[in-house]
Amino acid sequence: MSRTEKSANGMMRRAIMAAPGEIEFEELEIPEPGSDQALIKVHSCALCTWEQRMYTGDEPIYPMAGGHEVSGIVEKVGERVFNVQPGDHVTLSGLYRCHQCESCLRGYENICENMYKVRNPPGGLGEYVLRYGADCFKIADDVPFEHASLSEPLACVLRSVKQSKLQGGERVVIVGAGLMGLLHLVLAKNLGAVVFVSEPDESRQQKALEMGADLAFNPLEEDYVEKVKALTNGRGADVTYVCVAHPSTVEPAVAASANAGRVLLYSSFFPKGQKIEVDPNIFHKKEVVLTGTMSQTRGEFLEAAQLISNRTVDLEPLISATYPLDQVKEAFDEALKINTYRVVVQP
Ligand SMILES: [Zn+2]
Ligand SMILES: [Zn+2]
């Protein structure tokens, strides 16, 4: 029986992360959307670091229907879904938000106090997914689904850039040119910043330069603080985005900050239990701000979807490879290589 026949019979396939390095496929009935839900036929699902960590065993939550960077076409909607309709191309947020806690009510739904109390597997590595209508964001019909699937990481980075209050002409340093570092680069250049990239890997440096970085340097070969000061006429960085999970990068980032500089810790995977040391005088004397962000709000998701739809940002250089659903395992192996940015699975 072919896959289309199965779909026609009301059945669908979905990849489940079963154990480190192990993917299983399950067959299940295509679900019916509830009154405030939409059923989406998945086209593209990008493999984020969260899923990669589950695949390697660093984030052992099994079994898990992973896949949260998803785009596709709306198939059916419940009667209380007003923002999308069947046939719409959409990108999907998969965050659970309670809309009841004080964080949600004060506009911080990205750090909802109850987000971990509800098991909410994103399930994007399957032929269909259900989402609340409010978590579906329209994308232009002519935008490749692979690009649209990157709305989620772009929205997270958009939040980080907003938090940094970056202004045109400011001098930015991005520490680490992985996918998140490069998304910061794209948005910072869009705002008219001068962007320097600190990255030891030469091919990643090259990628950053191709994507518009003004200069890239190797922090293992040059003293980070001296280099940043030299690049900024002795002033220091106005904004630093730390996009690697090495706690040792934080102190130099703070030390190399300009007066009123902002240092954003973007990585979510700093090793547990490790501490950082910074000179506390710097906060008083220089009004440096050290902070970070987590996930994104729906408003930021909407903005990211629109930036992609309007082609304000070009994410093509960040799509490293695409694989069919049957080859999820191969897709993960590819995603774990150092010079891949996003690998996309297309059910
Ligand atoms: Zn993600
Ligand atoms: Zn909440």
Short mmCIF file of C-alpha atoms and ligand atoms in Angstrom, two decimals:
data_model
loop_
_atom_site.label_atom_id
_atom_site.label_comp_id
_atom_site.label_asym_id
_atom_site.label_seq_id
_atom_site.Cartn_x
_atom_site.Cartn_y
_atom_site.Cartn_z
CA MET A 1 0.00 0.00 0.00
CA SER A 2 1.48 3.36 -0.94
CA ARG A 3 1.69 6.27 1.44
CA THR A 4 -1.03 8.23 -0.41
CA GLU A 5 -3.39 5.26 -0.14
CA LYS A 6 -2.72 5.12 3.58
CA SER A 7 -3.49 8.81 3.89
CA ALA A 8 -6.64 8.27 1.87
CA ASN A 9 -7.56 5.54 4.35
CA GLY A 10 -7.34 8.03 7.17
CA MET A 11 -3.96 6.79 8.41
CA MET A 12 -0.66 8.64 8.71
CA ARG A 13 2.96 7.90 9.56
CA ARG A 14 5.02 9.61 12.20
CA ALA A 15 8.63 9.26 13.37
CA ILE A 16 9.16 8.70 17.09
CA MET A 17 12.45 9.21 18.89
CA ALA A 18 12.61 5.98 20.85
CA ALA A 19 16.11 5.92 22.39
CA PRO A 20 19.53 7.48 21.68
CA GLY A 21 20.16 7.04 17.95
CA GLU A 22 16.90 5.16 17.50
CA ILE A 23 13.96 6.25 15.39
CA GLU A 24 10.76 4.24 15.10
CA PHE A 25 7.81 4.84 12.84
CA GLU A 26 4.23 4.61 14.03
CA GLU A 27 1.02 4.47 12.07
CA LEU A 28 -1.89 6.34 13.54
CA GLU A 29 -5.22 7.74 12.51
CA ILE A 30 -5.15 11.23 11.07
CA PRO A 31 -6.61 13.27 13.95
CA GLU A 32 -9.71 15.45 13.69
CA PRO A 33 -9.25 19.07 14.72
CA GLY A 34 -11.15 20.29 17.78
CA SER A 35 -13.19 23.50 17.52
CA ASP A 36 -10.18 25.79 18.03
CA GLN A 37 -7.64 23.59 16.22
CA ALA A 38 -6.33 23.17 12.69
CA LEU A 39 -5.08 20.01 10.98
CA ILE A 40 -1.93 20.66 8.95
CA LYS A 41 -0.41 18.48 6.27
CA VAL A 42 3.30 18.77 7.07
CA HIS A 43 5.63 19.73 4.26
CA SER A 44 8.89 20.58 6.05
CA CYS A 45 10.26 19.99 9.52
CA ALA A 46 13.73 21.32 10.40
CA LEU A 47 15.85 19.44 12.94
CA CYS A 48 16.58 21.82 15.81
CA THR A 49 19.27 21.32 18.45
CA TRP A 50 16.59 20.13 20.91
CA GLU A 51 15.71 17.16 18.68
CA GLN A 52 19.39 16.59 17.91
CA ARG A 53 20.11 16.36 21.65
CA MET A 54 17.33 13.83 22.00
CA TYR A 55 18.81 11.84 19.14
CA THR A 56 22.28 11.85 20.73
CA GLY A 57 20.88 11.06 24.19
CA ASP A 58 21.84 14.41 25.81
CA GLU A 59 18.12 15.17 26.31
CA PRO A 60 16.72 11.73 27.17
CA ILE A 61 12.93 12.20 26.93
CA TYR A 62 11.59 9.02 25.29
CA PRO A 63 9.45 8.15 23.48
CA MET A 64 9.04 11.57 21.89
CA ALA A 65 7.21 12.66 18.76
CA GLY A 66 9.73 15.43 18.04
CA GLY A 67 9.86 18.05 15.32
CA HIS A 68 8.86 21.60 16.31
CA GLU A 69 10.13 23.70 13.36
CA VAL A 70 7.24 22.93 11.06
CA SER A 71 5.57 24.31 7.93
CA GLY A 72 2.82 22.90 5.74
CA ILE A 73 -0.66 23.40 4.34
CA VAL A 74 -3.86 23.70 6.36
CA GLU A 75 -6.11 20.74 5.62
CA LYS A 76 -9.07 21.31 8.00
CA VAL A 77 -10.04 23.79 10.69
CA GLY A 78 -12.46 23.77 13.63
CA GLU A 79 -15.35 26.25 13.70
CA ARG A 80 -13.56 28.63 16.06
CA VAL A 81 -10.43 29.05 13.94
CA PHE A 82 -10.55 32.41 12.19
CA ASN A 83 -6.98 33.23 11.15
CA VAL A 84 -6.30 30.40 8.68
CA GLN A 85 -8.35 28.26 6.34
CA PRO A 86 -7.84 25.06 4.33
CA GLY A 87 -5.26 25.57 1.60
CA ASP A 88 -3.30 28.25 3.49
CA HIS A 89 0.46 27.79 3.68
CA VAL A 90 1.49 28.09 7.31
CA THR A 91 4.33 27.84 9.77
CA LEU A 92 3.60 26.54 13.26
CA SER A 93 4.49 27.43 16.79
CA GLY A 94 4.58 24.46 19.12
CA LEU A 95 4.98 26.15 22.52
CA TYR A 96 2.44 25.43 25.24
CA ARG A 97 1.20 28.58 27.00
CA CYS A 98 -1.41 28.50 29.77
CA HIS A 99 -2.70 32.10 29.40
CA GLN A 100 -3.43 32.01 33.15
CA CYS A 101 -0.13 32.52 34.96
CA GLU A 102 1.28 35.92 35.83
CA SER A 103 4.10 35.58 33.25
CA CYS A 104 1.56 34.94 30.47
CA LEU A 105 -0.67 37.78 31.66
CA ARG A 106 2.24 40.21 31.83
CA GLY A 107 3.26 39.50 28.22
CA TYR A 108 5.90 36.85 28.86
CA GLU A 109 4.06 33.86 27.44
CA ASN A 110 7.44 32.60 26.18
CA ILE A 111 8.33 31.81 29.79
CA CYS A 112 4.89 30.59 30.88
CA GLU A 113 5.12 29.18 34.40
CA ASN A 114 3.12 26.11 33.43
CA MET A 115 4.78 25.24 30.13
CA TYR A 116 6.36 22.07 31.46
CA LYS A 117 3.25 20.84 33.27
CA VAL A 118 1.54 19.79 30.08
CA ARG A 119 3.05 17.12 27.86
CA ASN A 120 2.99 18.71 24.45
CA PRO A 121 4.95 16.68 21.87
CA PRO A 122 5.31 18.80 18.72
CA GLY A 123 5.03 15.82 16.31
CA GLY A 124 6.34 17.64 13.23
CA LEU A 125 8.17 14.54 11.98
CA GLY A 126 4.90 13.10 10.71
CA GLU A 127 2.55 13.52 7.79
CA TYR A 128 -0.03 15.55 9.74
CA VAL A 129 -0.10 17.60 12.95
CA LEU A 130 -2.78 19.33 14.98
CA ARG A 131 -2.25 22.84 16.30
CA TYR A 132 -4.37 25.52 17.91
CA GLY A 133 -5.41 27.98 15.23
CA ALA A 134 -3.64 30.70 17.23
CA ASP A 135 -0.36 28.80 16.74
CA CYS A 136 -0.64 28.81 12.91
CA PHE A 137 0.96 31.70 11.03
CA LYS A 138 0.33 32.28 7.35
CA ILE A 139 3.23 32.42 4.93
CA ALA A 140 3.22 33.56 1.31
CA ASP A 141 2.42 30.77 -1.18
CA ASP A 142 5.65 31.32 -3.13
CA VAL A 143 7.97 30.98 -0.13
CA PRO A 144 9.75 27.62 0.03
CA PHE A 145 8.45 25.51 2.93
CA GLU A 146 12.04 24.85 4.07
CA HIS A 147 12.51 28.58 4.65
CA ALA A 148 9.15 28.84 6.41
CA SER A 149 10.12 26.01 8.78
CA LEU A 150 12.89 28.28 10.11
CA SER A 151 10.32 30.80 11.42
CA GLU A 152 10.61 29.30 14.90
CA PRO A 153 14.38 29.79 15.36
CA LEU A 154 14.13 33.17 13.59
CA ALA A 155 11.40 34.24 16.04
CA CYS A 156 13.60 33.23 19.00
CA VAL A 157 16.48 35.28 17.60
CA LEU A 158 14.16 38.19 16.89
CA ARG A 159 13.29 38.22 20.58
CA SER A 160 16.99 38.22 21.48
CA VAL A 161 17.71 41.11 19.11
CA LYS A 162 14.74 43.08 20.46
CA GLN A 163 15.86 42.49 24.03
CA SER A 164 19.28 43.89 23.11
CA LYS A 165 17.68 47.15 21.89
CA LEU A 166 20.10 47.11 18.96
CA GLN A 167 20.24 50.35 16.99
CA GLY A 168 21.58 51.12 13.52
CA GLY A 169 25.31 51.78 13.38
CA GLU A 170 26.06 50.00 16.64
CA ARG A 171 28.97 47.58 16.80
CA VAL A 172 27.93 44.00 17.39
CA VAL A 173 29.99 40.92 18.20
CA ILE A 174 28.49 37.49 17.64
CA VAL A 175 30.24 34.70 19.51
CA GLY A 176 29.80 31.49 17.52
CA ALA A 177 28.67 31.20 13.89
CA GLY A 178 26.34 28.22 14.14
CA LEU A 179 22.76 28.59 12.94
CA MET A 180 21.71 30.84 15.82
CA GLY A 181 24.78 33.04 15.45
CA LEU A 182 24.08 33.43 11.74
CA LEU A 183 20.41 34.29 12.33
CA HIS A 184 21.56 37.03 14.73
CA LEU A 185 23.91 38.19 11.97
CA VAL A 186 21.09 38.39 9.40
CA LEU A 187 18.83 40.44 11.71
CA ALA A 188 21.63 42.70 12.99
CA LYS A 189 22.74 43.53 9.44
CA ASN A 190 19.11 44.25 8.58
CA LEU A 191 19.06 46.85 11.33
CA GLY A 192 22.22 48.49 9.99
CA ALA A 193 24.70 47.28 12.60
CA VAL A 194 28.41 46.61 12.03
CA VAL A 195 28.91 42.93 12.84
CA PHE A 196 32.08 41.10 13.90
CA VAL A 197 32.02 37.34 14.36
CA SER A 198 34.19 35.43 16.83
CA GLU A 199 34.46 31.83 15.61
CA PRO A 200 37.34 29.34 15.68
CA ASP A 201 36.16 27.18 12.76
CA GLU A 202 37.38 28.50 9.43
CA SER A 203 34.50 27.25 7.28
CA ARG A 204 31.98 28.78 9.70
CA GLN A 205 33.93 32.05 9.56
CA GLN A 206 33.67 31.89 5.78
CA LYS A 207 29.92 31.31 5.95
CA ALA A 208 29.51 34.31 8.26
CA LEU A 209 31.45 36.50 5.82
CA GLU A 210 29.34 35.28 2.90
CA MET A 211 26.23 36.19 4.86
CA GLY A 212 27.35 39.75 5.46
CA ALA A 213 29.63 39.79 8.53
CA ASP A 214 32.03 42.74 8.37
CA LEU A 215 34.87 40.65 9.81
CA ALA A 216 35.46 37.27 11.41
CA PHE A 217 38.26 36.39 13.82
CA ASN A 218 39.52 33.34 15.68
CA PRO A 219 39.30 33.79 19.49
CA LEU A 220 41.77 30.92 19.98
CA GLU A 221 44.44 32.78 18.00
CA GLU A 222 43.79 36.33 19.18
CA ASP A 223 42.93 37.76 22.59
CA TYR A 224 39.16 38.27 22.45
CA VAL A 225 38.97 41.44 24.57
CA GLU A 226 41.91 43.15 22.85
CA LYS A 227 40.58 42.21 19.44
CA VAL A 228 37.10 43.59 20.12
CA LYS A 229 38.55 46.82 21.53
CA ALA A 230 40.82 47.16 18.48
CA LEU A 231 37.90 46.65 16.10
CA THR A 232 35.81 49.31 17.87
CA ASN A 233 38.35 52.13 18.29
CA GLY A 234 38.87 51.15 21.90
CA ARG A 235 35.17 51.56 22.76
CA GLY A 236 34.09 47.94 23.00
CA ALA A 237 31.02 46.14 21.65
CA ASP A 238 27.64 47.84 21.96
CA VAL A 239 25.91 44.48 21.75
CA THR A 240 27.33 40.96 22.13
CA TYR A 241 25.30 37.85 21.34
CA VAL A 242 26.86 34.77 22.91
CA CYS A 243 25.61 31.93 20.70
CA VAL A 244 27.78 29.11 22.04
CA ALA A 245 27.27 27.11 25.22
CA HIS A 246 30.73 27.76 26.68
CA PRO A 247 30.53 29.60 30.04
CA SER A 248 34.15 30.74 29.52
CA THR A 249 32.96 33.09 26.76
CA VAL A 250 30.81 35.20 29.10
CA GLU A 251 33.48 36.99 31.14
CA PRO A 252 35.42 38.24 28.10
CA ALA A 253 32.13 39.28 26.45
CA VAL A 254 31.28 41.43 29.47
CA ALA A 255 34.85 42.77 29.72
CA ALA A 256 34.83 43.78 26.04
CA SER A 257 31.53 45.68 26.34
CA ALA A 258 31.23 49.37 25.58
CA ASN A 259 29.65 51.80 28.02
CA ALA A 260 25.96 50.87 28.13
CA GLY A 261 26.76 47.66 26.26
CA ARG A 262 24.34 44.72 26.27
CA VAL A 263 25.48 41.10 26.48
CA LEU A 264 22.86 38.51 25.53
CA LEU A 265 23.41 34.87 26.42
CA TYR A 266 21.50 33.08 23.72
CA SER A 267 22.49 29.44 24.14
CA SER A 268 20.08 27.31 26.13
CA PHE A 269 22.51 24.50 26.79
CA PHE A 270 25.20 25.83 29.10
CA PRO A 271 26.42 22.80 31.08
CA LYS A 272 24.40 22.47 34.29
CA GLY A 273 26.14 23.45 37.50
CA GLN A 274 28.83 25.61 35.86
CA LYS A 275 29.25 29.17 37.09
CA ILE A 276 30.53 32.34 35.46
CA GLU A 277 32.73 35.02 36.98
CA VAL A 278 32.41 38.66 36.05
CA ASP A 279 33.78 41.86 37.58
CA PRO A 280 30.72 43.36 39.36
CA ASN A 281 32.12 46.92 39.10
CA ILE A 282 31.47 46.90 35.39
CA PHE A 283 27.69 47.09 35.89
CA HIS A 284 27.95 50.27 37.94
CA LYS A 285 30.78 51.96 36.11
CA LYS A 286 29.72 51.11 32.57
CA GLU A 287 26.02 50.29 32.88
CA VAL A 288 26.59 47.04 31.06
CA VAL A 289 23.52 44.78 30.86
CA LEU A 290 23.94 41.00 30.99
CA THR A 291 20.79 39.08 30.07
CA GLY A 292 19.26 36.44 27.78
CA THR A 293 16.01 35.31 26.20
CA MET A 294 14.03 32.13 25.83
CA SER A 295 11.77 31.06 22.95
CA GLN A 296 9.37 33.64 21.57
CA THR A 297 5.92 35.18 21.89
CA ARG A 298 3.23 34.77 19.25
CA GLY A 299 3.79 38.37 18.20
CA GLU A 300 7.44 37.61 17.51
CA PHE A 301 6.46 34.45 15.65
CA LEU A 302 4.15 36.51 13.44
CA GLU A 303 6.94 38.97 12.75
CA ALA A 304 9.38 36.19 11.82
CA ALA A 305 6.83 34.60 9.47
CA GLN A 306 6.32 37.98 7.83
CA LEU A 307 10.05 38.67 7.48
CA ILE A 308 10.35 35.34 5.65
CA SER A 309 7.16 35.87 3.60
CA ASN A 310 8.24 39.34 2.50
CA ARG A 311 11.76 38.08 1.68
CA THR A 312 13.22 40.65 4.05
CA VAL A 313 15.55 37.87 5.18
CA ASP A 314 17.00 35.18 2.95
CA LEU A 315 17.40 31.88 4.76
CA GLU A 316 18.45 29.83 1.73
CA PRO A 317 22.15 29.73 2.79
CA LEU A 318 21.11 28.08 6.07
CA ILE A 319 19.32 25.08 4.54
CA SER A 320 22.02 22.43 4.35
CA ALA A 321 20.06 19.40 3.13
CA THR A 322 16.57 17.94 2.80
CA TYR A 323 15.52 14.31 3.41
CA PRO A 324 12.26 12.37 3.03
CA LEU A 325 10.52 11.10 6.19
CA ASP A 326 11.84 7.56 5.66
CA GLN A 327 15.38 8.89 6.08
CA VAL A 328 14.97 10.73 9.40
CA LYS A 329 17.93 8.82 10.83
CA GLU A 330 20.20 9.85 7.95
CA ALA A 331 18.90 13.40 8.37
CA PHE A 332 19.94 13.43 12.05
CA ASP A 333 23.38 12.04 11.24
CA GLU A 334 23.81 14.83 8.71
CA ALA A 335 22.50 17.49 11.13
CA LEU A 336 25.12 16.55 13.73
CA LYS A 337 28.05 17.40 11.45
CA ILE A 338 29.81 20.67 12.31
CA ASN A 339 29.23 22.42 9.01
CA THR A 340 25.56 21.76 8.55
CA TYR A 341 23.18 24.52 9.58
CA ARG A 342 19.63 23.22 9.22
CA VAL A 343 18.67 19.83 7.87
CA VAL A 344 15.02 19.61 6.86
CA VAL A 345 12.84 16.49 6.79
CA GLN A 346 9.97 16.58 4.27
CA PRO A 347 7.14 14.17 5.02
ZN ZN B 1 13.90 25.16 17.39
ZN ZN B 2 1.32 30.78 31.56
#
